[in-house]
CSV table of C-alpha atoms and ligand atoms in Angstrom, one decimal:
chain,number,residue,atom,x,y,z
A,1,MET,CA,-25.6,63.0,-13.9
A,2,ILE,CA,-24.0,63.9,-17.2
A,3,ARG,CA,-23.9,62.1,-20.5
A,4,VAL,CA,-21.4,62.6,-23.3
A,5,LYS,CA,-21.9,61.5,-26.9
A,6,ILE,CA,-18.7,61.0,-28.9
A,7,PRO,CA,-18.6,60.3,-32.7
A,8,ALA,CA,-16.7,57.5,-34.5
A,9,THR,CA,-14.0,59.0,-36.8
A,10,SER,CA,-12.1,58.0,-39.9
A,11,ALA,CA,-8.5,59.2,-40.1
A,12,ASN,CA,-6.1,59.8,-43.0
A,13,LEU,CA,-8.7,60.0,-45.8
A,14,GLY,CA,-6.0,58.7,-48.1
A,15,PRO,CA,-3.1,61.1,-48.3
A,16,GLY,CA,-3.6,62.9,-45.0
A,17,PHE,CA,-1.6,60.5,-42.9
A,18,ASP,CA,-1.8,61.5,-39.2
A,19,CYS,CA,-3.5,64.8,-40.0
A,20,LEU,CA,-6.8,64.6,-41.9
A,21,GLY,CA,-9.9,63.0,-40.5
A,22,LEU,CA,-13.7,63.2,-40.3
A,23,ALA,CA,-16.4,62.5,-37.7
A,24,LEU,CA,-19.2,60.0,-38.4
A,25,GLN,CA,-22.7,59.8,-37.2
A,26,LEU,CA,-22.0,56.6,-35.2
A,27,HIS,CA,-21.6,57.3,-31.5
A,28,ASN,CA,-20.6,56.0,-28.1
A,29,THR,CA,-22.1,57.5,-25.0
A,30,ILE,CA,-20.6,57.8,-21.5
A,31,THR,CA,-23.0,58.4,-18.7
A,32,VAL,CA,-21.5,59.5,-15.4
A,33,GLU,CA,-23.6,59.4,-12.2
A,34,THR,CA,-22.0,61.2,-9.3
A,35,ASN,CA,-22.0,60.2,-5.6
A,36,ARG,CA,-22.2,56.5,-6.4
A,37,PRO,CA,-19.8,53.8,-5.5
A,38,PHE,CA,-17.2,53.3,-8.2
A,39,ASN,CA,-18.6,51.1,-10.9
A,40,ILE,CA,-18.3,50.7,-14.7
A,41,SER,CA,-21.1,49.0,-16.6
A,42,LEU,CA,-21.1,48.3,-20.3
A,43,ALA,CA,-24.0,48.5,-22.8
A,44,GLY,CA,-24.3,48.8,-26.6
A,45,SER,CA,-23.1,46.4,-29.3
A,46,TYR,CA,-19.4,46.2,-28.4
A,47,SER,CA,-18.5,45.2,-24.8
A,48,ASP,CA,-16.2,42.3,-25.3
A,49,GLY,CA,-12.7,42.8,-24.0
A,50,ILE,CA,-13.4,46.2,-22.4
A,51,SER,CA,-12.3,46.3,-18.8
A,52,THR,CA,-14.7,47.4,-16.1
A,53,ASP,CA,-12.0,48.0,-13.5
A,54,GLU,CA,-9.7,50.9,-12.9
A,55,ASN,CA,-7.7,50.0,-16.1
A,56,ASN,CA,-10.7,51.1,-18.3
A,57,LEU,CA,-9.4,53.7,-20.8
A,58,VAL,CA,-12.3,56.1,-20.2
A,59,TRP,CA,-11.8,56.0,-16.5
A,60,ARG,CA,-8.0,56.3,-16.7
A,61,THR,CA,-8.4,59.3,-19.0
A,62,MET,CA,-10.9,60.9,-16.6
A,63,CYS,CA,-8.5,60.4,-13.6
A,64,TYR,CA,-5.6,61.8,-15.7
A,65,LEU,CA,-7.4,65.0,-16.4
A,66,TRP,CA,-8.6,65.5,-12.8
A,67,GLN,CA,-5.0,65.0,-11.7
A,68,LEU,CA,-3.8,67.5,-14.3
A,69,ILE,CA,-6.2,70.2,-13.1
A,70,GLY,CA,-5.9,69.3,-9.4
A,71,TYR,CA,-9.5,68.2,-9.0
A,72,PRO,CA,-10.1,65.5,-6.4
A,73,THR,CA,-11.3,62.2,-8.0
A,74,PRO,CA,-15.0,61.9,-7.3
A,75,SER,CA,-16.8,58.6,-6.6
A,76,VAL,CA,-18.8,57.9,-9.8
A,77,ALA,CA,-20.6,55.2,-11.6
A,78,LEU,CA,-20.0,55.0,-15.4
A,79,THR,CA,-22.1,53.5,-18.1
A,80,LEU,CA,-20.3,53.1,-21.4
A,81,GLU,CA,-22.6,52.5,-24.3
A,82,ASN,CA,-20.4,51.4,-27.2
A,83,HIS,CA,-21.5,51.4,-30.8
A,84,ILE,CA,-18.2,52.0,-32.4
A,85,PRO,CA,-16.5,48.7,-33.2
A,86,PRO,CA,-13.1,48.5,-31.5
A,87,ALA,CA,-9.8,48.0,-33.2
A,88,ARG,CA,-11.3,48.5,-36.7
A,89,GLY,CA,-10.0,51.9,-37.7
A,90,LEU,CA,-13.0,53.9,-36.6
A,91,GLY,CA,-11.5,55.8,-33.7
A,92,SER,CA,-12.8,53.8,-30.8
A,93,SER,CA,-9.9,54.5,-28.6
A,94,SER,CA,-10.0,58.2,-29.5
A,95,ALA,CA,-13.7,58.2,-28.6
A,96,ALA,CA,-12.8,56.7,-25.2
A,97,ILE,CA,-10.1,59.3,-24.6
A,98,VAL,CA,-12.1,62.3,-25.9
A,99,GLY,CA,-15.2,61.2,-24.1
A,100,GLY,CA,-13.3,60.7,-20.8
A,101,LEU,CA,-11.7,64.1,-21.1
A,102,VAL,CA,-15.0,65.9,-22.0
A,103,ALA,CA,-16.9,64.1,-19.2
A,104,ALA,CA,-14.1,64.7,-16.6
A,105,ASN,CA,-13.8,68.4,-17.6
A,106,SER,CA,-17.5,69.0,-17.4
A,107,LEU,CA,-17.7,67.4,-13.9
A,108,ALA,CA,-14.9,69.7,-12.8
A,109,GLY,CA,-16.7,72.8,-14.0
A,110,SER,CA,-15.1,73.0,-17.5
A,111,PRO,CA,-11.7,74.6,-16.6
A,112,TYR,CA,-10.2,73.4,-19.9
A,113,SER,CA,-11.2,74.8,-23.3
A,114,LYS,CA,-11.8,72.4,-26.3
A,115,TYR,CA,-8.3,73.4,-27.6
A,116,GLU,CA,-6.7,72.5,-24.3
A,117,LEU,CA,-8.5,69.1,-24.2
A,118,LEU,CA,-7.3,68.5,-27.8
A,119,GLN,CA,-3.7,68.9,-26.6
A,120,VAL,CA,-4.2,66.4,-23.8
A,121,ALA,CA,-6.0,64.0,-26.0
A,122,ASN,CA,-3.2,64.1,-28.6
A,123,ALA,CA,-0.6,63.5,-25.9
A,124,ILE,CA,-2.4,60.4,-24.8
A,125,GLU,CA,-3.3,59.0,-28.2
A,126,GLY,CA,0.0,59.9,-29.9
A,127,HIS,CA,-1.5,61.2,-33.2
A,128,PRO,CA,-4.3,63.8,-33.6
A,129,ASP,CA,-6.1,62.7,-36.7
A,130,ASN,CA,-8.9,60.9,-34.8
A,131,VAL,CA,-9.1,63.0,-31.7
A,132,THR,CA,-9.5,66.3,-33.6
A,133,PRO,CA,-12.7,65.3,-35.5
A,134,ALA,CA,-13.9,63.4,-32.4
A,135,LEU,CA,-13.8,66.7,-30.5
A,136,TYR,CA,-14.7,69.2,-33.2
A,137,GLY,CA,-16.8,67.3,-35.7
A,138,GLY,CA,-16.8,67.7,-39.4
A,139,VAL,CA,-13.8,67.2,-41.7
A,140,THR,CA,-10.6,68.3,-39.8
A,141,LEU,CA,-7.0,69.0,-40.4
A,142,SER,CA,-4.6,68.7,-37.4
A,143,ILE,CA,-1.4,70.8,-37.8
A,144,PRO,CA,1.5,70.1,-35.5
A,145,THR,CA,2.9,73.5,-34.5
A,146,ASN,CA,5.5,74.6,-31.9
A,147,ASP,CA,2.5,75.4,-29.6
A,148,GLY,CA,0.8,72.1,-30.0
A,149,ILE,CA,-1.8,70.8,-32.4
A,150,LEU,CA,-3.7,73.5,-34.4
A,151,PRO,CA,-7.1,72.2,-35.3
A,152,ARG,CA,-8.9,73.4,-38.5
A,153,VAL,CA,-12.4,72.4,-39.4
A,154,LEU,CA,-12.4,72.3,-43.2
A,155,ALA,CA,-16.1,71.4,-43.7
A,156,ARG,CA,-18.7,71.0,-41.0
A,157,SER,CA,-21.5,69.4,-42.9
A,158,PRO,CA,-20.3,68.2,-46.3
A,159,LYS,CA,-23.1,66.9,-48.4
A,160,LEU,CA,-21.6,63.4,-48.5
A,161,ARG,CA,-22.4,60.0,-47.2
A,162,ALA,CA,-19.7,57.8,-45.7
A,163,VAL,CA,-19.9,54.1,-46.5
A,164,VAL,CA,-17.8,52.2,-44.0
A,165,VAL,CA,-17.1,48.6,-44.7
A,166,ILE,CA,-15.8,46.7,-41.7
A,167,PRO,CA,-14.1,43.4,-42.4
A,168,ASP,CA,-14.1,40.8,-39.6
A,169,LEU,CA,-10.4,41.3,-38.9
A,170,LEU,CA,-8.8,42.8,-35.8
A,171,LEU,CA,-5.9,45.1,-36.6
A,172,LYS,CA,-4.2,47.1,-33.9
A,173,THR,CA,-2.8,50.5,-34.9
A,174,GLU,CA,0.6,49.7,-33.6
A,175,LYS,CA,0.9,46.7,-35.9
A,176,ALA,CA,-0.4,48.6,-38.9
A,177,ARG,CA,2.1,51.4,-38.1
A,178,GLY,CA,4.9,49.0,-37.5
A,179,ILE,CA,5.0,47.7,-41.0
A,180,LEU,CA,5.5,51.2,-42.5
A,181,PRO,CA,9.1,52.1,-43.5
A,182,PRO,CA,10.6,54.9,-41.3
A,183,HIS,CA,11.5,57.1,-44.3
A,184,VAL,CA,9.7,58.1,-47.4
A,185,SER,CA,11.1,59.2,-50.7
A,186,ARG,CA,10.9,62.8,-51.9
A,187,ASN,CA,8.6,61.7,-54.8
A,188,ASP,CA,6.2,60.0,-52.4
A,189,ALA,CA,6.2,63.0,-50.1
A,190,VAL,CA,5.4,65.3,-53.1
A,191,PHE,CA,2.6,62.9,-54.2
A,192,ASN,CA,0.9,62.9,-50.8
A,193,ILE,CA,1.4,66.7,-50.2
A,194,SER,CA,-0.2,67.5,-53.6
A,195,HIS,CA,-3.0,65.1,-53.2
A,196,ALA,CA,-3.8,66.2,-49.6
A,197,GLY,CA,-3.9,69.8,-51.0
A,198,LEU,CA,-6.4,68.7,-53.7
A,199,LEU,CA,-8.5,66.9,-51.1
A,200,ILE,CA,-8.7,69.9,-48.8
A,201,GLU,CA,-9.7,72.1,-51.8
A,202,SER,CA,-12.4,69.6,-52.7
A,203,PHE,CA,-13.9,69.8,-49.2
A,204,ILE,CA,-13.7,73.5,-48.9
A,205,ARG,CA,-15.2,74.2,-52.4
A,206,GLU,CA,-17.6,71.3,-52.2
A,207,GLU,CA,-16.2,70.0,-55.5
A,208,TYR,CA,-16.4,66.3,-54.7
A,209,SER,CA,-15.5,65.2,-58.2
A,210,PHE,CA,-11.9,65.8,-57.1
A,211,LEU,CA,-12.1,63.4,-54.2
A,212,LYS,CA,-11.3,60.4,-56.5
A,213,GLU,CA,-7.8,61.8,-57.2
A,214,GLY,CA,-7.5,63.7,-53.9
A,215,MET,CA,-8.0,60.5,-51.8
A,216,ARG,CA,-5.1,58.7,-53.5
A,217,ASP,CA,-2.1,57.9,-51.3
A,218,VAL,CA,1.3,56.3,-51.6
A,219,LEU,CA,2.6,56.5,-48.1
A,220,HIS,CA,0.6,53.8,-46.3
A,221,GLN,CA,-2.3,52.1,-48.1
A,222,ASN,CA,-0.3,49.9,-50.5
A,223,GLN,CA,2.0,48.9,-47.7
A,224,ARG,CA,-0.9,47.9,-45.5
A,225,ALA,CA,-2.6,45.8,-48.2
A,226,VAL,CA,-0.6,42.8,-46.9
A,227,LEU,CA,-2.5,43.0,-43.7
A,228,ILE,CA,-6.0,43.4,-45.3
A,229,PRO,CA,-6.7,41.0,-48.1
A,230,GLY,CA,-8.8,42.6,-50.8
A,231,LEU,CA,-8.0,46.2,-49.6
A,232,LEU,CA,-6.9,47.6,-53.0
A,233,ASP,CA,-9.5,45.7,-55.0
A,234,THR,CA,-12.2,46.9,-52.7
A,235,LEU,CA,-11.2,50.6,-53.0
A,236,GLU,CA,-11.1,50.3,-56.8
A,237,THR,CA,-14.5,48.7,-56.8
A,238,ALA,CA,-16.0,51.5,-54.7
A,239,LEU,CA,-14.9,54.0,-57.3
A,240,GLN,CA,-16.3,51.8,-60.1
A,241,ALA,CA,-19.6,51.7,-58.2
A,242,GLY,CA,-19.7,55.5,-58.3
A,243,ALA,CA,-18.1,56.6,-55.0
A,244,TYR,CA,-16.5,60.0,-55.2
A,245,GLY,CA,-13.4,58.7,-53.4
A,246,ALA,CA,-12.3,55.8,-51.2
A,247,ALA,CA,-9.5,55.1,-48.7
A,248,LEU,CA,-8.4,53.0,-45.8
A,249,SER,CA,-10.1,54.2,-42.6
A,250,GLY,CA,-7.3,55.2,-40.2
A,251,SER,CA,-4.9,52.2,-40.0
A,252,GLY,CA,-7.6,49.8,-41.0
A,253,PRO,CA,-9.0,47.3,-41.5
A,254,THR,CA,-12.2,49.3,-42.2
A,255,LEU,CA,-12.5,51.0,-45.6
A,256,LEU,CA,-14.2,54.3,-46.2
A,257,ALA,CA,-16.0,55.4,-49.4
A,258,LEU,CA,-17.4,58.9,-49.7
A,259,THR,CA,-20.5,59.0,-51.9
A,260,GLU,CA,-23.7,60.7,-52.8
A,261,LEU,CA,-26.9,59.5,-51.0
A,262,GLU,CA,-28.4,57.7,-54.0
A,263,LEU,CA,-25.3,55.5,-54.5
A,264,GLU,CA,-24.5,54.5,-51.0
A,265,GLN,CA,-26.2,51.1,-51.1
A,266,ASN,CA,-24.7,50.2,-54.4
A,267,VAL,CA,-21.3,51.2,-53.2
A,268,ALA,CA,-21.6,49.3,-50.0
A,269,HIS,CA,-22.8,46.1,-51.8
A,270,SER,CA,-20.0,46.2,-54.3
A,271,MET,CA,-17.4,46.6,-51.6
A,272,LEU,CA,-18.9,43.8,-49.5
A,273,ASP,CA,-18.8,41.5,-52.6
A,274,VAL,CA,-15.1,41.9,-53.0
A,275,PHE,CA,-14.5,41.0,-49.4
A,276,ASN,CA,-16.8,38.0,-49.9
A,277,LYS,CA,-14.7,36.9,-52.8
A,278,HIS,CA,-11.7,37.0,-50.5
A,279,GLU,CA,-13.7,34.9,-48.0
A,280,ILE,CA,-13.7,37.7,-45.5
A,281,HIS,CA,-16.9,38.4,-43.7
A,282,ALA,CA,-17.6,42.1,-43.6
A,283,GLU,CA,-20.4,44.5,-42.6
A,284,SER,CA,-21.2,48.0,-43.7
A,285,TYR,CA,-22.8,51.1,-42.5
A,286,ALA,CA,-23.9,54.1,-44.5
A,287,LEU,CA,-23.4,57.1,-42.3
A,288,GLY,CA,-23.7,60.9,-42.3
A,289,ILE,CA,-20.9,63.2,-41.2
A,290,ASP,CA,-21.2,64.3,-37.6
A,291,SER,CA,-20.9,68.1,-37.5
A,292,GLU,CA,-20.6,68.7,-33.8
A,293,GLY,CA,-18.0,66.4,-32.3
A,294,ALA,CA,-18.2,65.2,-28.7
A,295,LYS,CA,-20.8,67.0,-26.6
A,296,VAL,CA,-22.4,66.9,-23.2
A,297,ILE,CA,-26.1,66.1,-23.8
B,1,HSE,N1,-3.1,57.9,-38.8
B,1,HSE,C1,-2.9,56.7,-38.1
B,1,HSE,C2,-2.3,55.6,-39.0
B,1,HSE,C3,-4.2,56.1,-37.6
B,1,HSE,O1,-2.6,55.6,-40.1
B,1,HSE,O2,-1.5,54.9,-38.5
B,1,HSE,C4,-5.1,57.0,-36.8
B,1,HSE,O3,-4.4,57.9,-35.9
């Protein structure tokens, strides 16, 4: 039997569209029991809508890796314990893909390195900003190169708390990407490049006072505000409540605020209040940063 623990992730962090992300101390686990009749059972807080047949994303990903490496598909029973809310911008599908790859690789005797698993995960997911932190932990930058995605861990254990506020809205990444214009202006590109640079510097130097400016974005958040009532007000409120910085988590609808420990409750309540005013039910978690990424436990 093996068990894999995979963190939730928050992508973009404002200006780092499709390249910056961080791992959160909120985990799904996958338990694989070998020499059992095929079966998938679900546990944890989020089971609705998750298939338990051969269409299950974790299972499909496992089979995909075994096929890739020429390992005969074994007969296994899976238990998927889901604590990451699905379709909320917290990397639930990346967790399924990364977890499936790590589990299948481990069962096959670990022929693939973490770097190779990242390339497979990115090919399946289509963008690396969630799968890289899900595999490596910490705050990560994913760089598309001619040889695949180059992963960099910018900070493994930043002294920050992540407040995630999850409105009760389902938003599929495809929809949230579909509303973005296909081209960006040079001014907007320069804005995001410079802000992503500042953000990276803030993490590396642990100078979190720069996060407020460094997490500003013009490429996707304003555009997505039409899909998430209260988005921009809530981000502004998080800053007023003392957060270092705040951004849309991935493609949303969850919002992320990075803050110091003492302020996390204040920031969370202030953000929830704004969603309440927009008559949207929301819940919040205050989480640490996961420094390890997916691992076999
Ligand atoms: N970066 C993606 C987006 C989401 O904002 O559409 C996570 O991959």
